[in-house]
Amino acid sequence: MSPEMLELLWDALLETLLMVGVSSVLSALAGLPLGVLLHVTGRGQILENAPLNRVLGAVVNAGRSVPFIILLVAIIPFTRLVVGTSLGTAAAIVPLTVGAVPYVARLAEAALREVDHGLVEAAQSMGASPRQIVWKVLVPEAMPGLVAAFTITVVTLVGYSAMAGAVGGGGLGDLGIRYGYQRFQPDVMLAVVVVLVVLVQGLQSAGDRLAMRLDRRRVRQRQR
Amino acid sequence: MTGAEQQPEMIRVERLVKTFPAAAGPVPVLKGISLSVRRGEIFGIIGRSGAGKSTLIRCVNQLEQATSGRVLVAGQDVTALRGAELRAARRRIGMIFQHFNLLSSRTVLENVALPLELAGEKRDAIRAAALPLLELVGLSGKLGRYPSELSGGEKQRVGIARALASRPEVLLCDEATSALDPETTRSILALLKDINRKLGLTIALITHEMAVIKEICDRVAVLDRGEIVEEGRVFDVFTAPKAEVTRRFLEDVVDRALPARLRARLEAGAPGRGNPVIRVIFTGARAHDPIISEVVRRYDVLLNILQGSIEYIQEAPYGNLLVEAIGSDEAIAAALDYIRSNHLGAEVLGHVAGDA
């Protein structure tokens, strides 16, 4: 592969990392509170509110049912409103974030549901407020699950980001399509796939390691 | 027995009713419970699963809201409290649980610190309050351990220290020893009794084990299908149970069942044919007097001991002796009168023919 090609590959990697990195952080910032809200308004939970829970649930489900490639073009007006343009890497970050938020919310809700309700009751018996229960009990106890959920989201975003080429967002997927497929350079296609495989493997195992470190539910060998 | 009788009321439950909605209509769980727990006493509520005991104790700190009726804790009607007022009231009511409910992500020290953090205490004050409590429950050496590294008994000790952290006046124990083995159960009960004495803490506990009641409670209420069927001092309930449910609970701890072989012989015998079998019950102070030797010395009666046991309930002895009396009818009648005149129970269960 030529040095020019390698440089293209490097730039594409950086674009992918930028898109995935920014949209991961933003979707976590929006999705986690939404997940918490979905959980605590659920049946038998600390802020049970059936109507709100149903509405939130419907919105989240609707968000998850739109195919990403359609979302990408469907929200172009919104994207333009937010970043001033509908083309380029920054413009791709908006639909990536919007697409990932409902995903994060559902995964976070599932992780929070794994927290034993007895712990919530124990906190209530100590006089904890709903806000304290969320921050002192639910989130810390669900942390391994939340990290695992976030890892899945990041990996999914790597896949979604391949479609960002459709709005000129660049990135590895775009490089693979334009050079590997349209210009018939199989070596570029192969290189893109290898980089993506290594990237996803790295992200997943880093997430797994972090989740494991945070998990205190099982006895583990004490270091010393 | 601890002088708790004269103490003022700590918990008062008034006509508490709780019904749960169900597909086939509301299911009554508590049917108008009234009871009163005095300051400084250990009050036990015993019942089978489904009797409503868990619902009852959870109404005291409002983890469960009653359908009607009131619960007063230290004179304050907790059933009328909401929001911040309820949270403030809950800080004065500690609770421990069957499954401990410790936070797995926090160390022993951090778990005990939680109620103080929730109350907004400063870091130094939290540590200063938590350390003596962990000393009290015997876990000073395990401050930095996580719950997954502890045994069941140690976890419950953390639970107790945590419940005491906010300096409550009342401790509620929801089947606190039901997940523990008998030896650990005894050590946890001993700790609860110790805390009750040292801190003057009022303890309300629920259990399905009579052994727990016998070990530490001053008074007991027997709950059956949402109603209190018997209530009183533990010693009285143990020695003179009134309700059938209570008697069945007592069979777990006081072995009054007749051995099979003796039962067969009793069925074969009849008055006038064979010797009477007498159950003698010793209670309280008279349990120490040598009544049996007196009977043998004074009357022309031989006593053949078939079965016997002495239990200690709240440190008072409760003896139960089964004897076959050999002698003339008159001598035996006189012996029975003598035993009864000494305030012991004597009951003729039947007659046995000479050992076949």
XYZ file of C-alpha atoms in Angstrom, chain A residues 116-130 132-133 135-138 140-144 214-222, chain B residues 58 61 63 86-88 90-91 93-95 97 99-106 111 114-115 117-120 144-149 162 166:
70
model
C -31.598 -5.907 43.919
C -34.711 -4.032 45.014
C -33.793 -4.897 48.614
C -30.943 -2.377 48.386
C -33.388 0.355 47.398
C -35.609 -0.559 50.341
C -32.626 -0.559 52.683
C -31.759 2.955 51.513
C -35.372 4.040 51.918
C -35.378 2.651 55.449
C -32.353 4.889 56.156
C -34.299 7.912 54.987
C -32.748 8.307 51.531
C -34.429 10.649 49.048
C -35.114 9.437 45.500
C -29.874 9.903 46.872
C -31.152 6.442 45.981
C -26.748 8.419 43.037
C -25.734 6.425 46.117
C -27.362 3.084 45.374
C -28.678 2.487 41.859
C -22.899 2.672 41.831
C -24.455 -0.795 42.155
C -25.286 -0.946 38.439
C -21.884 0.419 37.400
C -20.486 -2.858 35.992
C -15.799 -2.500 39.080
C -17.734 -5.658 39.888
C -17.480 -6.413 43.593
C -20.330 -8.894 43.662
C -18.078 -11.913 43.351
C -15.258 -12.864 45.660
C -11.935 -12.356 44.018
C -8.354 -13.043 44.904
C -7.000 -10.179 46.972
C -42.679 -2.822 57.134
C -41.137 2.453 58.858
C -41.873 0.745 53.493
C -41.008 10.718 56.642
C -37.313 10.486 55.745
C -36.395 12.222 59.004
C -37.038 6.811 59.173
C -33.565 7.891 60.314
C -35.871 3.705 62.949
C -33.091 1.282 62.006
C -33.813 -1.864 60.044
C -32.989 -7.600 56.665
C -30.743 -10.938 53.004
C -28.662 -8.158 54.614
C -29.072 -5.771 51.647
C -25.523 -4.465 51.761
C -24.188 -2.466 48.832
C -21.785 -4.729 46.956
C -19.861 -1.758 45.595
C -19.028 -0.426 49.061
C -21.662 0.550 54.029
C -24.073 5.288 54.096
C -26.868 6.383 56.477
C -23.781 10.283 54.239
C -27.495 10.363 53.470
C -28.005 12.569 56.515
C -25.349 14.935 55.171
C -11.831 -2.433 53.890
C -13.442 -5.731 52.896
C -16.303 -5.960 50.432
C -19.524 -7.805 51.350
C -18.727 -10.618 48.897
C -15.687 -11.419 51.039
C -25.298 0.254 59.537
C -28.049 7.046 62.592
